[in-house]
Amino acid sequence: MPQSDLLAQAAHIPSIDRLLQLPAIQALTQQHGHTLVTQHLRHFQAQLRQRALAQKLRHADLALSQLAEQFARQLQHDLQPKLRPMINLTGTVLHTNLGRALLPDAAIDAVVTALTTPSNLEFDVETGKRGDRDDLVEALLCELTGAEAATVVNNNAAAVLLMLSTFAQEKEVVVSRGELVEIGGAFRIPDIMKRAGARLVEVGTTNRTHAFDYADAITENTAMLMKVHCSNYAVMGFTKEVSLNELVQIGRQKGIPTTVDLGSGTLVDLAKWGLPSEPTVKQTVQAGADLVTFSGDKLLGGPQAGIIVGSKDSIRALKKNPLKRALRVGKLTLAALEPVLALYRSPEFLAEKLTTLALFTRPQAEMKRQAQVLQPLLQNALGAEYDVAVEPMFSQIGSGAMPVDVLPSYGLVVQFVGSGRAGSAIIKIENWLRMQPRPVIGRIHRDTLYLDLRCLRDVDIPLLQAQWSQALA
């Protein structure tokens, strides 16, 4: 393209004032305001200049109607909320990247109320004086866990940090080498200890730790014995670990507290619903643990939170730590947590009312029915080069909980049967699904796309039908 044509094109880019006069953009101004639209128009105009300088702008591209349409699409994209609803077909129920536990209706209603009305977050209605926000959930937590007292911070890592900072600063904490876990985002137990000012004392080996390993490691500077529940991995074969009961006895003989990072943490025995059994918080408290920490948004099925239960003296000490205020939760977390905890008072209705447990226990037949409805739609959208089949598969609980246990599921399996590279073709489909108005997230394994329907709600099926009604471009 000649330089003279390039300059002519740049010179013919409409001014901001000219663009603002276009009826389509005036409509956008009435909807979003003059300030916002003008700011985005300046950015849009700068992009046009860059295209002109790169010799990628044609005279036809400067048609006013085309510019208005292009700007409207770009503005809609730019103003789209960054936190967007997704359709989780990965087969992982508690997917960390997709927000973990989905809240039950009771929690959603409570959050809406807390958002729209004043509340007694730190106000004691009976005395008319300032209250403690932990009071909103402490009684429930004690009732459900058998602990004397409880407090809540923003996640389980924060709970462990607060516990170590309060009781083990510049002191030693004894932990089995087989329990030095790393959670998502490369956060590791040793790193959290270091930040808390505690000194880690590793005992045993990766696969075997004995009671005498703990006993021999105790010194005058030992602050606590700590047990970490390995919920995100499993060591198989020639293994040995010290039970919590044994560890508590060692601690009591030496006058040293025993603490437990329970990780995912469940309040009920999941075996009642045919799920793998996990140690409950109540069992851990009854075994004699002085402090127990666990998450709110994993097996518990509530909002993101770190919950600490234990003796009154221990919890009182945690609350006096200045770090507690930095790690405390807000009213929305507490508003959601209270009704979730309340559901556990009636365990016979839990699988019906607690969304997380309902997803864990979905019948395979329901998922198969959904797959049979969606299969012809997706097959038609993808065309003859792809094969879409209804097949059984396995889901997982997720978020580091029960890593070796799976849940029988059903879903759609997409394979490339055309000519060319299967891997590239499947990636193309995964990208197409992910870029739809309501992104659909599946999983790829060995050049095959799996769409596990365990987390698919019936209400979302018409949405998928609408999105899949148009063939793949």
CSV table of C-alpha atoms in Angstrom, one decimal:
chain,number,residue,atom,x,y,z
A,1,MET,CA,0.0,0.0,0.0
A,2,PRO,CA,1.5,3.4,-1.0
A,3,GLN,CA,2.4,5.8,1.8
A,4,SER,CA,0.1,8.5,0.4
A,5,ASP,CA,-2.8,6.1,0.7
A,6,LEU,CA,-1.8,5.2,4.2
A,7,LEU,CA,-1.8,8.8,5.2
A,8,ALA,CA,-5.1,9.5,3.5
A,9,GLN,CA,-6.7,6.7,5.4
A,10,ALA,CA,-5.3,7.9,8.7
A,11,ALA,CA,-6.5,11.4,7.9
A,12,HIS,CA,-10.0,10.1,7.1
A,13,ILE,CA,-10.5,8.4,10.4
A,14,PRO,CA,-13.6,10.1,11.9
A,15,SER,CA,-13.1,12.4,14.8
A,16,ILE,CA,-14.5,11.6,18.3
A,17,ASP,CA,-17.2,14.4,17.8
A,18,ARG,CA,-18.2,12.9,14.4
A,19,LEU,CA,-18.6,9.4,15.9
A,20,LEU,CA,-20.6,10.7,18.8
A,21,GLN,CA,-23.1,12.1,16.3
A,22,LEU,CA,-23.9,8.7,14.9
A,23,PRO,CA,-27.4,7.6,16.0
A,24,ALA,CA,-26.2,4.1,17.0
A,25,ILE,CA,-23.5,5.6,19.3
A,26,GLN,CA,-25.9,8.2,20.7
A,27,ALA,CA,-28.0,5.3,21.8
A,28,LEU,CA,-25.0,3.8,23.5
A,29,THR,CA,-24.3,7.2,25.2
A,30,GLN,CA,-27.9,7.3,26.6
A,31,GLN,CA,-27.4,3.8,27.9
A,32,HIS,CA,-23.9,4.1,29.4
A,33,GLY,CA,-23.2,7.8,29.7
A,34,HIS,CA,-21.2,10.3,27.7
A,35,THR,CA,-18.0,9.9,29.8
A,36,LEU,CA,-17.7,6.2,29.4
A,37,VAL,CA,-18.6,6.0,25.7
A,38,THR,CA,-16.2,8.9,24.9
A,39,GLN,CA,-13.3,7.2,26.8
A,40,HIS,CA,-13.9,3.9,24.9
A,41,LEU,CA,-14.2,5.8,21.6
A,42,ARG,CA,-10.7,7.3,22.1
A,43,HIS,CA,-9.3,3.8,22.5
A,44,PHE,CA,-11.3,2.6,19.5
A,45,GLN,CA,-10.0,5.5,17.4
A,46,ALA,CA,-6.4,4.8,18.5
A,47,GLN,CA,-6.8,1.2,17.4
A,48,LEU,CA,-7.9,2.4,14.0
A,49,ARG,CA,-4.8,4.6,13.7
A,50,GLN,CA,-2.6,1.6,14.7
A,51,ARG,CA,-4.2,-0.5,11.9
A,52,ALA,CA,-3.6,2.4,9.5
A,53,LEU,CA,0.1,2.6,10.4
A,54,ALA,CA,0.4,-1.2,10.1
A,55,GLN,CA,-1.2,-0.9,6.6
A,56,LYS,CA,-4.2,-3.0,7.6
A,57,LEU,CA,-6.9,-0.4,7.3
A,58,ARG,CA,-8.9,-0.1,4.1
A,59,HIS,CA,-11.1,2.8,2.9
A,60,ALA,CA,-14.1,0.4,3.2
A,61,ASP,CA,-13.4,-0.1,6.9
A,62,LEU,CA,-14.1,3.5,7.6
A,63,ALA,CA,-17.8,3.4,6.6
A,64,LEU,CA,-19.7,5.1,9.4
A,65,SER,CA,-22.3,2.3,9.8
A,66,GLN,CA,-19.6,-0.3,9.9
A,67,LEU,CA,-17.6,1.7,12.5
A,68,ALA,CA,-20.6,2.1,14.7
A,69,GLU,CA,-21.4,-1.6,14.6
A,70,GLN,CA,-17.8,-2.6,15.3
A,71,PHE,CA,-17.6,-0.1,18.2
A,72,ALA,CA,-20.9,-1.4,19.7
A,73,ARG,CA,-19.6,-5.0,19.7
A,74,GLN,CA,-16.3,-3.9,21.2
A,75,LEU,CA,-18.0,-1.9,23.9
A,76,GLN,CA,-20.3,-4.8,24.8
A,77,HIS,CA,-17.2,-7.1,25.1
A,78,ASP,CA,-15.3,-4.5,27.2
A,79,LEU,CA,-18.2,-4.0,29.6
A,80,GLN,CA,-18.8,-7.6,30.1
A,81,PRO,CA,-18.2,-8.6,33.8
A,82,LYS,CA,-14.9,-10.3,34.4
A,83,LEU,CA,-16.5,-12.8,36.8
A,84,ARG,CA,-18.8,-14.8,34.5
A,85,PRO,CA,-21.1,-17.8,34.9
A,86,MET,CA,-19.7,-20.9,33.4
A,87,ILE,CA,-21.0,-24.4,32.6
A,88,ASN,CA,-18.8,-26.9,34.4
A,89,LEU,CA,-18.5,-30.1,32.4
A,90,THR,CA,-15.1,-31.0,33.6
A,91,GLY,CA,-16.3,-33.8,35.9
A,92,THR,CA,-14.7,-32.1,38.9
A,93,VAL,CA,-17.4,-31.0,41.3
A,94,LEU,CA,-15.3,-28.8,43.6
A,95,HIS,CA,-13.3,-27.2,40.9
A,96,THR,CA,-11.0,-24.6,42.4
A,97,ASN,CA,-10.7,-22.6,39.2
A,98,LEU,CA,-14.4,-22.5,38.7
A,99,GLY,CA,-15.3,-21.4,42.3
A,100,ARG,CA,-15.5,-24.7,44.3
A,101,ALA,CA,-18.7,-25.3,46.1
A,102,LEU,CA,-22.0,-24.0,44.8
A,103,LEU,CA,-24.2,-22.5,47.5
A,104,PRO,CA,-27.7,-23.9,48.4
A,105,ASP,CA,-30.7,-21.7,48.0
A,106,ALA,CA,-30.9,-20.9,51.7
A,107,ALA,CA,-27.4,-19.4,51.6
A,108,ILE,CA,-28.1,-17.4,48.4
A,109,ASP,CA,-31.2,-15.9,50.0
A,110,ALA,CA,-29.2,-15.0,53.1
A,111,VAL,CA,-26.5,-13.3,51.1
A,112,VAL,CA,-29.0,-11.2,49.1
A,113,THR,CA,-30.6,-10.0,52.4
A,114,ALA,CA,-27.2,-9.1,53.8
A,115,LEU,CA,-26.4,-7.2,50.7
A,116,THR,CA,-29.5,-5.1,50.8
A,117,THR,CA,-30.2,-4.5,54.5
A,118,PRO,CA,-28.3,-3.4,57.6
A,119,SER,CA,-27.4,-6.4,59.8
A,120,ASN,CA,-26.1,-7.2,63.2
A,121,LEU,CA,-22.7,-8.1,62.0
A,122,GLU,CA,-21.0,-6.8,65.2
A,123,PHE,CA,-24.0,-5.7,67.2
A,124,ASP,CA,-25.5,-7.6,70.2
A,125,VAL,CA,-29.2,-7.0,69.8
A,126,GLU,CA,-30.0,-8.2,73.4
A,127,THR,CA,-27.5,-5.8,75.1
A,128,GLY,CA,-27.4,-3.0,72.6
A,129,LYS,CA,-23.6,-3.1,72.6
A,130,ARG,CA,-20.9,-4.1,70.2
A,131,GLY,CA,-20.8,-7.8,69.5
A,132,ASP,CA,-18.4,-10.3,68.0
A,133,ARG,CA,-19.0,-11.4,64.4
A,134,ASP,CA,-17.9,-15.0,65.2
A,135,ASP,CA,-21.0,-15.1,67.5
A,136,LEU,CA,-23.2,-15.5,64.4
A,137,VAL,CA,-21.8,-19.0,63.7
A,138,GLU,CA,-19.9,-20.1,66.8
A,139,ALA,CA,-22.8,-21.8,68.5
A,140,LEU,CA,-23.7,-23.8,65.4
A,141,LEU,CA,-20.1,-24.8,64.8
A,142,CYS,CA,-19.8,-26.0,68.4
A,143,GLU,CA,-23.0,-27.9,68.2
A,144,LEU,CA,-22.0,-29.7,65.0
A,145,THR,CA,-18.3,-30.4,66.0
A,146,GLY,CA,-18.5,-30.9,69.7
A,147,ALA,CA,-15.8,-28.2,70.2
A,148,GLU,CA,-15.9,-25.7,73.0
A,149,ALA,CA,-15.3,-22.6,70.8
A,150,ALA,CA,-14.8,-21.6,67.2
A,151,THR,CA,-13.6,-18.7,65.0
A,152,VAL,CA,-13.7,-18.1,61.2
A,153,VAL,CA,-11.1,-16.5,58.9
A,154,ASN,CA,-11.0,-16.2,55.1
A,155,ASN,CA,-9.6,-19.7,54.1
A,156,ASN,CA,-7.9,-22.7,55.6
A,157,ALA,CA,-4.4,-21.5,54.8
A,158,ALA,CA,-5.2,-18.4,56.8
A,159,ALA,CA,-6.5,-20.6,59.6
A,160,VAL,CA,-3.2,-22.5,59.7
A,161,LEU,CA,-1.2,-19.3,59.5
A,162,LEU,CA,-3.1,-17.7,62.4
A,163,MET,CA,-2.8,-20.9,64.5
A,164,LEU,CA,1.0,-21.1,64.0
A,165,SER,CA,1.5,-17.4,64.4
A,166,THR,CA,-0.4,-17.5,67.8
A,167,PHE,CA,1.2,-20.6,69.3
A,168,ALA,CA,4.4,-21.4,67.5
A,169,GLN,CA,6.2,-18.1,66.7
A,170,GLU,CA,9.9,-18.7,67.0
A,171,LYS,CA,9.2,-22.2,68.2
A,172,GLU,CA,9.2,-25.7,66.7
A,173,VAL,CA,6.3,-27.6,65.1
A,174,VAL,CA,6.7,-31.3,64.6
A,175,VAL,CA,5.2,-32.7,61.4
A,176,SER,CA,5.5,-36.0,59.5
A,177,ARG,CA,7.4,-35.7,56.2
A,178,GLY,CA,4.6,-37.6,54.6
A,179,GLU,CA,2.2,-34.8,55.4
A,180,LEU,CA,4.1,-31.8,54.1
A,181,VAL,CA,1.5,-31.1,51.5
A,182,GLU,CA,1.3,-28.4,48.8
A,183,ILE,CA,-2.1,-27.0,48.0
A,184,GLY,CA,-3.2,-25.1,44.8
A,185,GLY,CA,-1.1,-22.2,43.6
A,186,ALA,CA,2.1,-23.7,45.1
A,187,PHE,CA,1.2,-22.8,48.7
A,188,ARG,CA,3.1,-25.3,50.9
A,189,ILE,CA,2.8,-26.2,54.6
A,190,PRO,CA,6.6,-25.4,55.1
A,191,ASP,CA,6.2,-22.0,53.5
A,192,ILE,CA,3.2,-21.1,55.7
A,193,MET,CA,5.1,-22.1,58.8
A,194,LYS,CA,8.0,-19.9,57.8
A,195,ARG,CA,5.7,-16.9,57.2
A,196,ALA,CA,4.2,-17.6,60.6
A,197,GLY,CA,7.6,-17.5,62.3
A,198,ALA,CA,7.5,-21.2,63.2
A,199,ARG,CA,10.3,-23.7,62.8
A,200,LEU,CA,9.4,-26.9,61.0
A,201,VAL,CA,10.7,-30.1,62.4
A,202,GLU,CA,10.2,-33.0,60.0
A,203,VAL,CA,10.0,-36.5,61.3
A,204,GLY,CA,9.8,-39.9,59.7
A,205,THR,CA,10.0,-40.5,56.0
A,206,THR,CA,7.7,-39.9,53.0
A,207,ASN,CA,6.0,-43.2,53.3
A,208,ARG,CA,6.5,-44.3,57.0
A,209,THR,CA,6.4,-42.3,60.2
A,210,HIS,CA,6.3,-44.0,63.7
A,211,ALA,CA,5.2,-42.8,67.1
A,212,PHE,CA,8.8,-42.7,68.4
A,213,ASP,CA,9.7,-40.3,65.6
A,214,TYR,CA,7.4,-37.7,67.1
A,215,ALA,CA,8.5,-38.4,70.7
A,216,ASP,CA,12.2,-38.2,69.9
A,217,ALA,CA,11.8,-34.9,68.1
A,218,ILE,CA,10.2,-33.1,71.1
A,219,THR,CA,12.4,-30.5,72.8
A,220,GLU,CA,12.0,-27.7,75.2
A,221,ASN,CA,11.2,-25.4,72.3
A,222,THR,CA,8.5,-27.6,70.8
A,223,ALA,CA,5.2,-25.6,70.5
A,224,MET,CA,2.9,-28.3,69.0
A,225,LEU,CA,2.5,-31.6,67.3
A,226,MET,CA,0.7,-31.1,64.0
A,227,LYS,CA,-1.1,-33.6,61.8
A,228,VAL,CA,-2.0,-32.6,58.3
A,229,HIS,CA,-4.7,-34.6,56.6
A,230,CYS,CA,-3.4,-35.6,53.1
A,231,SER,CA,-6.6,-34.9,51.3
A,232,ASN,CA,-5.0,-34.0,47.9
A,233,TYR,CA,-2.8,-37.1,47.4
A,234,ALA,CA,-2.3,-40.7,48.6
A,235,VAL,CA,0.8,-42.7,49.3
A,236,MET,CA,0.2,-46.4,48.5
A,237,GLY,CA,2.1,-49.6,49.3
A,238,PHE,CA,4.6,-49.9,52.2
A,239,THR,CA,3.2,-47.1,54.4
A,240,LYS,CA,2.8,-46.2,58.1
A,241,GLU,CA,1.3,-43.2,59.8
A,242,VAL,CA,0.7,-42.4,63.4
A,243,SER,CA,-3.0,-42.1,64.2
A,244,LEU,CA,-4.4,-39.0,65.8
A,245,ASN,CA,-5.2,-40.9,68.9
A,246,GLU,CA,-1.6,-42.0,69.3
A,247,LEU,CA,-0.3,-38.5,68.5
A,248,VAL,CA,-2.7,-36.9,71.1
A,249,GLN,CA,-1.4,-39.3,73.8
A,250,ILE,CA,2.2,-38.4,73.0
A,251,GLY,CA,1.4,-34.7,73.2
A,252,ARG,CA,-0.4,-35.1,76.5
A,253,GLN,CA,2.5,-37.1,78.0
A,254,LYS,CA,4.8,-34.2,77.1
A,255,GLY,CA,2.4,-31.4,77.8
A,256,ILE,CA,2.3,-30.3,74.2
A,257,PRO,CA,-0.9,-29.5,72.2
A,258,THR,CA,-1.8,-31.5,69.1
A,259,THR,CA,-3.3,-29.6,66.2
A,260,VAL,CA,-4.9,-30.9,63.0
A,261,ASP,CA,-5.1,-29.3,59.6
A,262,LEU,CA,-8.1,-31.3,58.3
A,263,GLY,CA,-8.0,-29.5,54.9
A,264,SER,CA,-11.3,-30.3,53.1
A,265,GLY,CA,-13.1,-31.1,56.4
A,266,THR,CA,-16.5,-32.7,56.5
A,267,LEU,CA,-19.1,-32.5,59.2
A,268,VAL,CA,-20.8,-35.8,58.4
A,269,ASP,CA,-19.8,-39.3,57.5
A,270,LEU,CA,-20.2,-39.3,53.7
A,271,ALA,CA,-20.3,-43.1,53.7
A,272,LYS,CA,-24.0,-42.7,54.5
A,273,TRP,CA,-24.6,-41.7,50.9
A,274,GLY,CA,-22.3,-44.3,49.4
A,275,LEU,CA,-19.4,-41.9,49.2
A,276,PRO,CA,-15.8,-42.5,50.4
A,277,SER,CA,-15.5,-42.1,54.1
A,278,GLU,CA,-13.5,-39.1,55.4
A,279,PRO,CA,-12.6,-38.2,59.0
A,280,THR,CA,-15.2,-35.8,60.3
A,281,VAL,CA,-14.4,-32.7,62.4
A,282,LYS,CA,-16.3,-34.1,65.3
A,283,GLN,CA,-14.3,-37.3,65.2
A,284,THR,CA,-11.1,-35.3,65.2
A,285,VAL,CA,-12.3,-33.2,68.1
A,286,GLN,CA,-13.4,-36.3,70.1
A,287,ALA,CA,-9.9,-37.8,69.4
A,288,GLY,CA,-8.5,-35.0,71.5
A,289,ALA,CA,-7.1,-32.5,69.0
A,290,ASP,CA,-6.6,-29.2,70.7
A,291,LEU,CA,-7.3,-27.2,67.5
A,292,VAL,CA,-8.7,-28.3,64.2
A,293,THR,CA,-8.7,-26.2,61.0
A,294,PHE,CA,-10.8,-26.9,57.8
A,295,SER,CA,-12.2,-25.2,54.7
A,296,GLY,CA,-15.7,-23.9,54.2
A,297,ASP,CA,-16.0,-24.2,50.5
A,298,LYS,CA,-15.0,-27.8,49.9
A,299,LEU,CA,-16.8,-30.9,51.4
A,300,LEU,CA,-18.7,-28.6,53.7
A,301,GLY,CA,-20.4,-27.1,50.7
A,302,GLY,CA,-20.4,-23.5,51.9
A,303,PRO,CA,-18.6,-20.2,51.1
A,304,GLN,CA,-14.8,-19.8,51.1
A,305,ALA,CA,-13.7,-19.7,54.7
A,306,GLY,CA,-11.2,-21.1,57.1
A,307,ILE,CA,-12.8,-22.5,60.2
A,308,ILE,CA,-11.0,-23.2,63.5
A,309,VAL,CA,-12.5,-25.1,66.4
A,310,GLY,CA,-11.0,-26.1,69.7
A,311,SER,CA,-10.8,-25.2,73.3
A,312,LYS,CA,-12.1,-21.9,74.7
A,313,ASP,CA,-8.6,-20.8,75.8
A,314,SER,CA,-7.1,-21.6,72.4
A,315,ILE,CA,-9.8,-19.8,70.4
A,316,ARG,CA,-9.6,-16.8,72.8
A,317,ALA,CA,-5.8,-16.6,72.2
A,318,LEU,CA,-6.4,-16.7,68.4
A,319,LYS,CA,-8.8,-13.8,68.6
A,320,LYS,CA,-6.3,-11.7,70.5
A,321,ASN,CA,-3.7,-12.0,67.7
A,322,PRO,CA,-3.7,-8.8,65.6
A,323,LEU,CA,-3.5,-11.1,62.5
A,324,LYS,CA,-7.0,-12.2,63.2
A,325,ARG,CA,-8.5,-8.9,62.2
A,326,ALA,CA,-6.5,-8.9,58.9
A,327,LEU,CA,-7.8,-12.4,58.1
A,328,ARG,CA,-11.4,-12.0,59.3
A,329,VAL,CA,-14.3,-12.6,57.0
A,330,GLY,CA,-17.0,-10.1,56.0
A,331,LYS,CA,-20.8,-10.2,56.4
A,332,LEU,CA,-21.4,-12.0,53.1
A,333,THR,CA,-19.3,-15.0,54.1
A,334,LEU,CA,-21.0,-15.2,57.4
A,335,ALA,CA,-24.4,-14.7,55.9
A,336,ALA,CA,-23.8,-17.7,53.6
A,337,LEU,CA,-22.0,-19.9,56.2
A,338,GLU,CA,-24.8,-19.8,58.8
A,339,PRO,CA,-27.6,-21.3,56.7
A,340,VAL,CA,-25.2,-23.9,55.3
A,341,LEU,CA,-24.2,-25.0,58.8
A,342,ALA,CA,-27.9,-25.0,59.8
A,343,LEU,CA,-28.7,-27.6,57.1
A,344,TYR,CA,-26.4,-30.1,58.9
A,345,ARG,CA,-28.9,-30.1,61.8
A,346,SER,CA,-31.2,-32.2,59.7
A,347,PRO,CA,-28.9,-34.7,58.0
A,348,GLU,CA,-31.9,-36.6,56.5
A,349,PHE,CA,-32.5,-33.7,54.2
A,350,LEU,CA,-28.9,-32.9,53.4
A,351,ALA,CA,-28.6,-34.6,50.1
A,352,GLU,CA,-31.7,-32.8,48.9
A,353,LYS,CA,-30.8,-29.3,50.2
A,354,LEU,CA,-27.0,-29.0,50.1
A,355,THR,CA,-26.0,-28.4,46.5
A,356,THR,CA,-22.6,-30.0,46.8
A,357,LEU,CA,-23.9,-33.3,48.3
A,358,ALA,CA,-26.7,-33.3,45.7
A,359,LEU,CA,-24.0,-33.2,43.0
A,360,PHE,CA,-22.0,-35.9,44.6
A,361,THR,CA,-25.0,-38.2,44.8
A,362,ARG,CA,-26.7,-37.6,41.4
A,363,PRO,CA,-27.9,-40.8,39.8
A,364,GLN,CA,-26.2,-41.9,36.7
A,365,ALA,CA,-29.5,-42.3,34.9
A,366,GLU,CA,-30.2,-38.5,35.2
A,367,MET,CA,-26.9,-37.7,33.6
A,368,LYS,CA,-27.4,-40.3,30.8
A,369,ARG,CA,-30.8,-38.8,30.1
A,370,GLN,CA,-29.3,-35.3,29.7
A,371,ALA,CA,-26.5,-36.7,27.5
A,372,GLN,CA,-29.1,-38.4,25.2
A,373,VAL,CA,-30.9,-35.0,24.8
A,374,LEU,CA,-27.7,-33.1,24.0
A,375,GLN,CA,-25.9,-35.6,21.8
A,376,PRO,CA,-27.8,-35.0,18.5
A,377,LEU,CA,-27.5,-31.2,19.0
A,378,LEU,CA,-23.8,-31.2,19.5
A,379,GLN,CA,-23.3,-33.8,16.7
A,380,ASN,CA,-25.2,-31.6,14.3
A,381,ALA,CA,-23.2,-28.5,15.3
A,382,LEU,CA,-19.9,-30.2,14.8
A,383,GLY,CA,-20.6,-32.1,11.6
A,384,ALA,CA,-19.5,-35.3,10.1
A,385,GLU,CA,-15.8,-34.9,10.9
A,386,TYR,CA,-16.6,-35.4,14.6
A,387,ASP,CA,-18.2,-38.3,16.4
A,388,VAL,CA,-20.2,-37.4,19.5
A,389,ALA,CA,-21.1,-40.4,21.7
A,390,VAL,CA,-23.0,-40.9,25.0
A,391,GLU,CA,-20.8,-42.8,27.3
A,392,PRO,CA,-20.3,-43.6,31.0
A,393,MET,CA,-17.3,-41.9,32.6
A,394,PHE,CA,-16.0,-41.0,36.1
A,395,SER,CA,-16.2,-37.7,37.9
A,396,GLN,CA,-14.1,-36.6,40.9
A,397,ILE,CA,-14.8,-34.7,44.0
A,398,GLY,CA,-12.0,-32.1,43.5
A,399,SER,CA,-10.3,-29.4,45.4
A,400,GLY,CA,-7.8,-31.9,46.8
A,401,ALA,CA,-10.5,-34.0,48.4
A,402,MET,CA,-10.3,-37.8,48.0
A,403,PRO,CA,-7.8,-37.8,45.2
A,404,VAL,CA,-8.1,-41.5,44.3
A,405,ASP,CA,-11.8,-41.9,44.6
A,406,VAL,CA,-14.2,-41.4,41.7
A,407,LEU,CA,-17.9,-41.1,41.1
A,408,PRO,CA,-19.6,-43.0,38.3
A,409,SER,CA,-21.0,-40.5,35.8
A,410,TYR,CA,-22.2,-40.0,32.3
A,411,GLY,CA,-21.5,-37.5,29.5
A,412,LEU,CA,-20.6,-36.8,25.9
A,413,VAL,CA,-17.3,-38.0,24.3
A,414,VAL,CA,-16.1,-36.1,21.2
A,415,GLN,CA,-13.6,-37.6,18.9
A,416,PHE,CA,-12.2,-36.4,15.5
A,417,VAL,CA,-12.8,-38.8,12.7
A,418,GLY,CA,-11.9,-36.6,9.7
A,419,SER,CA,-8.6,-36.2,8.0
A,420,GLY,CA,-5.8,-34.2,9.6
A,421,ARG,CA,-4.5,-34.0,13.1
A,422,ALA,CA,-6.9,-35.1,15.8
A,423,GLY,CA,-5.2,-33.1,18.5
A,424,SER,CA,-5.6,-29.7,16.7
A,425,ALA,CA,-9.2,-30.5,15.7
A,426,ILE,CA,-10.2,-31.4,19.3
A,427,ILE,CA,-8.5,-28.2,20.6
A,428,LYS,CA,-10.6,-26.3,18.1
A,429,ILE,CA,-13.8,-27.7,19.6
A,430,GLU,CA,-12.7,-27.0,23.1
A,431,ASN,CA,-12.0,-23.4,22.2
A,432,TRP,CA,-15.3,-23.1,20.4
A,433,LEU,CA,-17.2,-24.3,23.5
A,434,ARG,CA,-15.1,-22.1,25.8
A,435,MET,CA,-15.7,-18.9,23.8
A,436,GLN,CA,-19.5,-19.3,23.7
A,437,PRO,CA,-21.7,-16.6,25.5
A,438,ARG,CA,-22.0,-19.0,28.4
A,439,PRO,CA,-18.5,-20.8,28.3
A,440,VAL,CA,-18.6,-24.5,28.5
A,441,ILE,CA,-15.6,-26.1,30.1
A,442,GLY,CA,-14.8,-29.8,29.5
A,443,ARG,CA,-11.6,-31.8,29.7
A,444,ILE,CA,-9.2,-33.2,27.0
A,445,HIS,CA,-7.5,-36.5,27.4
A,446,ARG,CA,-5.6,-38.3,24.6
A,447,ASP,CA,-7.0,-36.2,21.7
A,448,THR,CA,-10.6,-36.8,23.1
A,449,LEU,CA,-12.9,-34.2,24.6
A,450,TYR,CA,-15.0,-35.3,27.6
A,451,LEU,CA,-18.1,-33.4,28.6
A,452,ASP,CA,-19.0,-34.9,32.0
A,453,LEU,CA,-22.6,-33.9,32.9
A,454,ARG,CA,-22.5,-34.4,36.6
A,455,CYS,CA,-22.7,-30.7,37.3
A,456,LEU,CA,-25.1,-29.8,34.6
A,457,ARG,CA,-28.5,-28.5,35.7
A,458,ASP,CA,-31.6,-29.2,33.7
A,459,VAL,CA,-32.2,-25.4,33.6
A,460,ASP,CA,-29.0,-25.0,31.6
A,461,ILE,CA,-30.0,-27.5,28.9
A,462,PRO,CA,-32.1,-24.9,26.9
A,463,LEU,CA,-29.1,-22.6,27.0
A,464,LEU,CA,-26.8,-25.2,25.6
A,465,GLN,CA,-29.4,-26.0,22.9
A,466,ALA,CA,-29.5,-22.4,21.9
A,467,GLN,CA,-25.7,-22.1,21.8
A,468,TRP,CA,-25.3,-25.4,19.9
A,469,SER,CA,-28.0,-24.6,17.4
A,470,GLN,CA,-25.5,-22.9,15.1
A,471,ALA,CA,-22.9,-25.1,13.4
A,472,LEU,CA,-19.3,-24.7,14.2
A,473,ALA,CA,-17.8,-21.8,12.2
